Coordinates of C-alpha atoms and ligand atoms in Angstrom, one line a residue:
X1 CA 0.5 9.1 224.0
X2 CA -2.6 9.5 226.5
X3 CA -5.5 10.3 224.7
X4 CA -8.3 9.7 227.3
X5 CA -8.7 12.0 229.9
X6 CA -8.9 10.5 234.0
X7 CA -9.1 13.3 235.5
X8 CA -12.0 15.8 235.2
X9 CA -11.3 19.0 232.9
X10 CA -10.2 21.5 234.4
X11 CA -13.7 24.6 233.2
X12 CA -13.8 27.4 233.6
X13 CA -15.5 29.4 236.8
X14 CA -17.9 31.4 235.6
X15 CA -19.7 32.4 232.0
X16 CA -18.0 35.6 232.9
X17 CA -14.7 34.1 232.9
X18 CA -15.2 33.1 229.4
X19 CA -16.2 35.6 227.8
X20 CA -13.6 37.6 228.9
X21 CA -11.0 35.4 228.5
X22 CA -11.7 34.4 224.8
X23 CA -12.4 37.9 224.4
X24 CA -9.1 38.8 226.3
X25 CA -7.5 36.1 223.6
X26 CA -9.6 38.5 220.1
X27 CA -8.2 41.4 221.5
X28 CA -4.9 42.5 221.5
X29 CA -2.1 43.7 219.4
X30 CA -4.0 42.7 216.7
X31 CA -7.0 45.2 217.3
X32 CA -4.6 48.2 218.5
X33 CA -1.3 47.6 216.9
X34 CA -2.0 45.6 213.6
X35 CA -5.7 47.0 212.6
X36 CA -5.3 50.5 212.1
X37 CA -1.8 50.6 210.5
X38 CA -3.4 47.2 207.8
X39 CA -6.3 49.3 207.5
X40 CA -3.4 52.3 206.8
X41 CA -2.1 50.7 204.2
X42 CA -5.2 49.0 203.1
X43 CA -6.6 52.3 202.0
X44 CA -8.8 53.0 204.6
X45 CA -12.4 52.9 205.0
X46 CA -13.2 50.2 202.1
X47 CA -11.1 48.0 203.8
X48 CA -12.5 48.3 207.2
X49 CA -15.7 47.9 205.3
X50 CA -14.6 44.1 204.5
X51 CA -12.9 43.3 207.3
X52 CA -16.3 43.8 209.3
X53 CA -18.7 42.1 206.9
X54 CA -15.8 39.1 206.9
X55 CA -16.1 39.4 211.0
X56 CA -19.9 38.9 210.5
X57 CA -20.1 35.9 208.5
X58 CA -16.8 34.6 208.3
X59 CA -15.7 35.0 212.0
X60 CA -19.1 34.4 213.6
X61 CA -19.5 31.1 212.0
X62 CA -15.9 30.1 212.5
X63 CA -15.7 31.1 216.0
X64 CA -19.1 29.2 216.7
X65 CA -17.9 26.3 214.9
X66 CA -14.6 26.2 216.7
X67 CA -16.1 26.4 220.3
X68 CA -18.8 23.5 219.0
X69 CA -16.1 21.5 218.3
X70 CA -13.7 21.9 221.5
X71 CA -16.9 21.6 223.5
X72 CA -17.9 18.5 221.8
X73 CA -14.8 16.4 221.8
X74 CA -13.9 17.7 224.7
X75 CA -10.6 17.3 223.5
X76 CA -8.0 20.6 222.8
X77 CA -6.2 21.5 219.4
X78 CA -5.0 18.7 217.9
X79 CA -7.1 16.2 220.1
X80 CA -10.1 17.6 218.8
X81 CA -10.1 16.8 215.1
X82 CA -7.7 13.0 215.7
X83 CA -10.5 11.8 218.1
X84 CA -13.1 12.2 215.6
X85 CA -10.8 11.5 212.7
X86 CA -7.5 10.8 212.5
X87 CA -7.3 11.6 208.8
X88 CA -8.1 15.1 210.6
X89 CA -5.6 15.5 212.7
X90 CA -3.5 17.6 210.4
X91 CA -6.2 20.4 210.7
X92 CA -5.5 20.3 214.4
X93 CA -1.7 20.2 213.5
X94 CA -2.2 22.9 211.1
X95 CA -3.4 24.8 214.0
X96 CA -0.7 24.0 216.2
X97 CA 1.7 25.8 214.0
X98 CA -0.2 29.0 212.9
X99 CA -0.4 29.6 216.7
X100 CA 3.2 28.9 217.0
X101 CA 4.1 31.0 213.8
X102 CA 2.1 33.2 216.0
X103 CA 4.1 32.9 219.0
X104 CA 7.6 33.3 216.9
X105 CA 6.6 36.8 216.8
X106 CA 4.0 37.9 219.0
X107 CA 5.8 38.5 221.7
X108 CA 8.6 40.5 220.3
X109 CA 5.4 43.1 219.8
X110 CA 4.1 42.6 223.3
X111 CA 8.0 43.4 224.4
X112 CA 8.0 46.8 222.3
X113 CA 4.7 47.5 224.1
X114 CA 6.1 47.1 227.5
X115 CA 9.6 49.1 226.6
X116 CA 7.2 51.8 225.6
X117 CA 5.8 52.4 229.0
X118 CA 9.3 52.3 230.4
X119 CA 9.9 54.6 227.9
X120 CA 7.5 56.7 228.0
X121 CA 7.8 56.8 232.5
X122 CA 11.5 57.8 231.0
X123 CA 11.0 60.6 229.7
X124 CA 10.7 59.6 226.1
X125 CA 7.3 62.0 225.2
X126 CA 9.8 65.1 226.4
X127 CA 11.3 65.0 222.7
X128 CA 8.7 63.9 220.6
X129 CA 10.0 64.9 217.1
X130 CA 12.8 61.9 217.1
X131 CA 9.5 59.3 218.0
X132 CA 10.1 57.8 214.6
X133 CA 14.1 57.7 215.0
X134 CA 13.5 56.1 218.9
X135 CA 11.5 53.2 217.1
X136 CA 13.6 52.2 214.1
X137 CA 16.9 51.6 216.5
X138 CA 15.4 50.5 219.5
X139 CA 13.3 47.4 217.2
X140 CA 16.6 47.0 215.0
X141 CA 18.8 46.6 217.8
X142 CA 20.2 43.3 218.2
X143 CA 19.9 43.3 222.2
X144 CA 17.1 46.2 223.7
X145 CA 14.1 44.3 222.4
X146 CA 14.9 40.4 223.2
X147 CA 15.5 41.8 226.4
X148 CA 12.2 43.0 226.6
X149 CA 10.5 40.5 224.9
X150 CA 11.8 37.9 227.7
X151 CA 10.4 39.5 230.5
X152 CA 7.4 39.9 228.0
X153 CA 7.1 35.7 227.4
X154 CA 7.8 35.5 231.3
X155 CA 4.9 37.0 232.0
X156 CA 3.3 35.1 230.0
X157 CA 4.9 32.4 231.6
X158 CA 3.9 33.3 234.9
X159 CA 0.0 33.8 234.2
X160 CA -0.6 30.0 232.8
X161 CA 1.4 28.1 234.6
X162 CA -1.2 28.9 237.1
X163 CA -3.9 26.9 235.2
X164 CA -7.1 28.3 233.7
X165 CA -9.2 29.8 236.6
X166 CA -6.1 30.9 238.5
X167 CA -4.6 32.2 235.7
X168 CA -6.1 33.6 232.9
X169 CA -9.3 34.4 233.4
X170 CA -8.3 37.0 237.0
X171 CA -6.2 38.7 234.1
X172 CA -9.1 38.5 232.1
X173 CA -11.1 39.7 234.4
X174 CA -9.7 42.6 235.6
X175 CA -7.1 43.8 232.7
X176 CA -9.7 43.9 229.9
X177 CA -12.7 46.3 230.9
X178 CA -9.4 48.6 231.9
X179 CA -8.7 48.7 228.4
X180 CA -12.1 49.8 227.3
X181 CA -11.5 52.5 229.3
X182 CA -8.3 53.6 228.7
X183 CA -9.3 53.4 225.0
X184 CA -12.3 55.4 225.3
X185 CA -10.6 58.7 226.6
X186 CA -7.9 58.2 223.9
X187 CA -10.4 58.7 221.5
X188 CA -12.7 61.7 222.9
X189 CA -9.3 62.9 223.3
X190 CA -8.0 63.3 219.4
X191 CA -11.9 63.7 218.7
X192 CA -11.6 66.8 220.7
X193 CA -8.3 68.6 217.9
X194 CA -9.4 70.7 215.4
X195 CA -8.9 68.6 212.4
X196 CA -9.9 65.6 213.4
X197 CA -12.8 64.9 211.0
X198 CA -10.9 64.0 208.2
X199 CA -9.4 61.0 210.2
X200 CA -12.7 59.2 210.9
X201 CA -13.7 59.6 207.0
X202 CA -10.6 58.0 205.8
X203 CA -11.8 55.7 208.5
X204 CA -15.3 55.0 207.3
X205 CA -15.9 56.7 203.6
X206 CA -15.4 53.8 201.8
X207 CA -13.5 54.0 198.1
X208 CA -13.2 50.9 196.6
X209 CA -11.1 52.0 193.9
X210 CA -8.1 51.2 196.7
X211 CA -9.4 47.3 196.9
X212 CA -7.7 44.7 194.7
X213 CA -7.6 41.1 196.0
X214 CA -3.8 41.6 197.8
X215 CA -6.7 43.9 200.2
X216 CA -9.7 41.3 200.5
X217 CA -7.1 38.9 201.4
X218 CA -5.6 41.2 204.1
X219 CA -8.8 41.8 205.6
X220 CA -10.0 37.8 205.2
X221 CA -6.1 37.9 207.3
X222 CA -7.3 40.0 209.7
X223 CA -10.3 39.0 211.1
X224 CA -9.4 35.5 211.6
X225 CA -6.1 36.8 212.5
X226 CA -7.9 39.4 214.8
X227 CA -10.5 36.6 216.1
X228 CA -8.2 34.2 217.3
X229 CA -9.5 31.8 215.0
X230 CA -7.9 28.6 213.3
X231 CA -4.7 28.7 215.3
X232 CA -6.6 25.9 218.3
X233 CA -7.4 29.2 220.8
X234 CA -11.0 28.7 220.5
X235 CA -11.0 24.8 220.0
X236 CA -9.0 24.7 222.9
X237 CA -11.3 27.6 225.0
X238 CA -14.2 25.5 224.0
X239 CA -13.3 22.2 225.8
X240 CA -12.7 24.1 228.5
X241 CA -16.4 25.9 228.2
X242 CA -19.2 23.9 230.8
X243 CA -22.0 22.4 229.2
X244 CA -24.6 24.7 230.6
X245 CA -23.1 28.0 228.4
X246 CA -24.9 28.7 225.4
X247 CA -22.2 28.6 222.3
X248 CA -24.0 31.8 220.3
X249 CA -24.6 34.3 222.8
X250 CA -20.5 33.7 224.0
X251 CA -19.5 34.3 220.4
X252 CA -21.8 37.6 219.8
X253 CA -19.8 38.8 223.0
X254 CA -16.5 37.9 221.6
X255 CA -16.7 39.0 218.0
X256 CA -19.0 42.5 219.8
X257 CA -16.0 43.0 221.8
X258 CA -13.3 42.4 219.5
X259 CA -14.9 44.3 216.8
X260 CA -15.1 47.3 219.1
X261 CA -12.2 47.5 220.4
X262 CA -10.4 47.7 216.6
X263 CA -13.0 50.6 216.0
X264 CA -12.2 52.6 219.2
X265 CA -8.6 51.9 218.3
X266 CA -9.0 53.8 214.4
X267 CA -11.4 55.7 216.3
X268 CA -8.3 56.6 218.8
X269 CA -5.7 57.1 216.0
X270 CA -7.0 58.9 212.4
X271 CA -8.8 61.6 213.9
X272 CA -6.0 62.4 215.8
X273 CA -3.4 61.4 212.9
X274 CA -4.4 63.7 210.7
X275 CA -5.3 66.6 213.4
X276 CA -1.5 66.2 213.5
X277 CA -0.9 65.5 210.4
X278 CA 0.6 62.5 210.7
X279 CA 0.7 59.8 207.0
X280 CA -1.8 57.5 207.5
X281 CA 0.4 54.5 206.1
X282 CA 3.3 54.5 208.5
X283 CA 3.3 50.6 208.4
X284 CA 4.1 48.4 211.6
X285 CA 5.6 51.2 214.1
X286 CA 2.4 53.1 213.1
X287 CA 1.3 53.0 217.1
X288 CA 5.1 53.6 218.8
X289 CA 5.7 56.4 216.5
X290 CA 2.2 58.1 216.3
X291 CA 1.2 58.2 220.2
X292 CA 3.6 59.9 221.9
X293 CA 3.9 62.0 219.0
X294 CA 0.1 62.9 219.6
X295 CA 0.5 63.1 223.3
X296 CA 3.1 64.7 223.1
X297 CA 1.3 67.8 221.7
X298 CA -1.1 67.5 224.1
X299 CA 1.1 67.8 226.6
X300 CA 1.6 68.6 230.3
X301 CA 0.7 65.5 232.9
X302 CA -2.2 65.0 230.9
X303 CA -0.4 63.8 227.3
X304 CA 1.8 62.1 229.8
X305 CA -0.6 60.1 231.6
X306 CA -2.4 59.4 228.8
X307 CA 0.5 57.7 226.9
X308 CA 1.4 55.9 230.1
X309 CA -1.9 54.4 230.2
X310 CA -1.9 53.1 226.5
X311 CA 1.0 51.7 226.5
X312 CA 0.0 50.2 229.3
X313 CA -3.7 49.0 228.2
X314 CA -1.9 47.6 224.9
X315 CA 0.6 45.3 226.8
X316 CA -2.6 43.7 228.7
X317 CA -4.2 42.8 225.6
X318 CA -1.4 41.9 224.3
X319 CA -0.7 39.6 227.2
X320 CA -4.1 38.1 227.6
X321 CA -3.9 36.7 223.8
X322 CA -0.5 35.8 223.8
X323 CA -1.5 33.6 226.7
X324 CA -4.0 32.1 225.1
X325 CA -1.6 31.0 222.3
X326 CA 0.8 29.7 225.0
X327 CA -2.1 27.9 226.8
X328 CA -2.8 26.2 223.4
X329 CA 0.4 24.4 222.9
X330 CA 0.4 24.0 226.6
X331 CA -2.8 22.0 226.4
X332 CA -1.3 19.7 223.5
X333 CA 1.8 18.8 225.4
X334 CA -0.6 17.5 228.3
X335 CA -3.2 16.5 226.7
X336 CA -1.5 14.7 223.7
X337 CA 2.3 13.6 225.0
X338 CA 1.6 13.5 228.3
X339 CA 3.5 16.2 230.1
X340 CA 3.3 17.4 233.2
X341 CA 1.8 21.6 232.9
X342 CA 4.8 22.8 234.5
X343 CA 7.3 21.1 231.6
X344 CA 5.3 21.8 229.1
X345 CA 5.3 25.5 229.8
X346 CA 9.2 24.9 229.6
X347 CA 9.0 23.1 226.2
X348 CA 6.5 25.1 224.4
X349 CA 8.2 28.7 225.8
X350 CA 11.9 27.4 224.7
X351 CA 10.9 27.3 221.3
X352 CA 9.2 30.7 221.4
X353 CA 11.9 31.9 223.0
X354 CA 14.2 31.0 220.1
X355 CA 11.7 32.0 217.2
X356 CA 11.4 35.7 218.9
X357 CA 15.0 36.0 219.1
X358 CA 15.7 35.3 215.1
X359 CA 12.2 37.0 214.8
X360 CA 13.9 40.3 217.0
X361 CA 17.1 39.6 214.9
X362 CA 15.5 39.9 211.4
X363 CA 14.3 43.2 212.0
X364 CA 18.1 44.8 212.5
X365 CA 18.9 42.8 209.2
X366 CA 20.5 39.8 210.7
X367 CA 19.9 36.1 210.1
X368 CA 18.4 34.2 207.2
X369 CA 16.2 35.4 205.0
X370 CA 14.1 33.7 202.7
X371 CA 12.9 35.0 199.0
X372 CA 14.1 38.6 200.1
X373 CA 11.9 38.4 203.8
X374 CA 13.3 38.2 207.4
X375 CA 12.0 36.2 209.7
X376 CA 9.8 38.0 211.3
X377 CA 7.8 38.8 208.2
X378 CA 7.9 35.4 207.2
X379 CA 6.0 34.0 210.5
X380 CA 3.5 37.6 210.0
X381 CA 2.8 36.8 205.7
X382 CA 2.5 32.8 206.4
X383 CA -0.1 33.1 209.1
X384 CA -2.0 36.5 208.1
X385 CA -2.3 35.3 204.7
X386 CA -2.4 31.7 204.3
X387 CA -2.5 29.5 207.5
X388 CA -5.2 31.1 209.5
X389 CA -7.6 31.7 206.2
X390 CA -7.1 28.3 205.0
X391 CA -7.4 26.0 208.2
X392 CA -10.3 28.1 209.2
X393 CA -11.8 26.6 205.8
X394 CA -10.4 23.4 206.8
X395 CA -12.3 23.8 209.6
X396 CA -15.7 24.1 208.2
X397 CA -15.2 21.2 206.0
X398 CA -14.7 19.2 208.8
X399 CA -18.0 20.3 210.9
X400 CA -19.6 20.5 207.7
X401 CA -18.8 17.4 205.4
X402 CA -17.3 15.0 208.6
X403 CA -19.1 15.9 211.4
X404 CA -22.5 14.9 212.3
X405 CA -25.2 17.6 211.5
X406 CA -27.6 16.5 215.2
X407 CA -24.5 16.5 216.8
X408 CA -23.8 19.9 215.8
X409 CA -27.2 21.2 216.5
X410 CA -27.3 19.4 219.9
X411 CA -24.0 21.1 220.8
X412 CA -25.1 24.3 219.5
X413 CA -28.4 24.7 221.1
X414 CA -27.4 22.1 224.3
X415 CA -30.0 19.4 223.1
X416 CA -32.6 22.0 222.3
X417 CA -32.7 24.2 225.2
X418 CA -31.1 27.4 224.1
X419 CA -33.2 27.5 220.6
X420 CA -30.9 29.1 217.7
X421 CA -33.0 30.3 214.4
X422 CA -30.1 31.0 212.2
X423 CA -29.1 26.8 212.8
X424 CA -29.8 25.8 208.9
X425 CA -28.1 29.0 208.0
X426 CA -24.9 28.9 209.6
X427 CA -25.2 25.4 208.4
X428 CA -25.4 26.3 205.2
X429 CA -22.7 28.8 205.6
X430 CA -20.2 26.4 206.7
X431 CA -21.0 23.0 204.7
X432 CA -20.8 25.6 201.6
X433 CA -20.3 29.2 201.5
X434 CA -17.4 30.0 203.9
X435 CA -14.8 27.2 202.2
X436 CA -15.4 28.5 198.7
X437 CA -15.3 31.8 199.9
X438 CA -12.5 31.5 201.9
X439 CA -10.6 29.2 199.1
X440 CA -11.3 32.5 195.9
X441 CA -10.0 34.4 198.4
X442 CA -6.8 32.9 199.1
X443 CA -5.9 31.9 195.7
X444 CA -6.6 35.6 193.8
X445 CA -4.2 36.9 197.2
X446 CA -1.7 34.3 196.7
X447 CA -1.7 35.2 192.8
X448 CA -1.7 38.7 193.5
X449 CA 1.1 37.8 196.4
X450 CA 3.3 37.1 193.1
X451 CA 3.2 40.7 191.9
X452 CA 4.4 42.3 195.1
X453 CA 7.4 40.0 196.2
X454 CA 5.3 37.7 198.3
X455 CA 3.9 34.9 196.5
X456 CA 6.7 32.3 196.9
X457 CA 6.6 32.3 200.8
X458 CA 2.6 32.0 200.2
X459 CA 2.3 29.2 197.6
X460 CA 5.5 27.5 200.5
X461 CA 2.9 27.5 202.9
X462 CA 0.2 26.1 200.6
X463 CA 2.0 23.5 200.3
X464 CA 3.4 22.8 203.5
X465 CA -0.6 22.5 204.3
X466 CA -0.7 19.7 201.3
X467 CA 2.3 18.4 202.8
X468 CA 1.1 18.1 206.2
X469 CA -2.2 16.6 205.1
X470 CA -0.7 14.1 203.7
X471 CA 2.0 12.9 205.8
X472 CA -0.2 13.5 209.6
X473 CA -2.6 10.2 208.2
X474 CA 0.5 8.3 209.1
X475 CA 0.9 9.5 212.4
Ligands
LIG1 N1 -6.3 37.9 218.2 C1 -4.9 38.4 218.9 C2 -5.3 40.0 218.6 O1 -5.5 40.4 218.3 C3 -3.9 37.1 218.6 C4 -4.1 36.2 218.4 C5 -4.2 35.7 217.3 C6 -4.4 35.7 219.4 C7 -4.2 34.2 217.3 C8 -4.6 34.1 219.5 C9 -4.5 33.5 218.4 O2 -4.1 40.1 219.1

């Protein structure tokens, strides 16, 4: 429907507010929950190195591209592509679908996180030996996690209803620095334990014999997920950014903060785990099992207080991320479908609740499966291993081959006012190198996926993208 904007676009109140909100979107469960356990499962140091390589060369370039597309077109995820060329609408649609799929499981984990604030406060830490069982029985319970997930989503709704500068920006500004401080305290405490050095070694000494195409695809997916790329978030946030701000500097700051927090989370977890003899490949329960145990071992009020702070920090980080995903769906419905903000929030969050209920139930073995995979894992696998990176590839192809190079140069340099020395390098990466690199990694990853029994779902994801590209031309 209405794609033109009669009213001036809502914009960020201040530069710091924008950086904090974009960093708030990037820094989340991806850094603190997913990064440590994926690194643990993928062999440690080599994974971390490949991940950082992808962040610097692919993540940086794609984020800058997304900001530029958003601010240039002044449109949110789908409109940005559609208004340039209807044949490219599918890229916006795929980002929207990816964002929605992530919101089909992210609030479940967000719910665990607020549940753990409550659980720690009510004595979980007094029985550390059962932390593993507590977690397993909690997440497989059909009711309890759904209640927490609903509460978590309600918090998101409260923030998003208030709009851009009123809600998201304020939340980011206060909550992000708090999180940094909590992680530093936790890291210092972990590093002071005897035997913690082995954990640092695991995290930072690369052993390339552990690297295969699965690990490389996991690192690429992790880079995209952690930086909130290819979900429309950064395009949408960019569209709210004032014309005078420097996109390059903003991108650099967001990337630095996101990687900083991921590494800090690793440093907070691994040394302490090694010191306490906990297995690094503990899977998605890692944070929820290890942290209570760690702090229980530290004992006393300090252990209790730090554990509580940790899960408050985790909840806060999760919240500033999921709010950005909810905002993408909401701004799509406002901009493209003409809904009021209130209605858009209701429609999108109801959709998310339904998806999350299925995702949460699947962890207790209830509900539909596809190729023996439950709903939670399907959403995670599809986004992390296929949609995000392939969509990122199309975003680069769109910018490199469909957009006008001079428009991009003007957008990125603010019409020559902020010089960007590496413009040509960035452009070459975006136009040629990144699309090719992603295609290669995704192809090898899907191929390897068939050996681990997940190839079918990944291949379905690829087929879905193809179909969307075909159908959306007609929209
Ligand atoms: N980057 C967020 C995190 O690390 C997750 C996210 C992904 C948010 C995609 C928005 C879009 O937790």
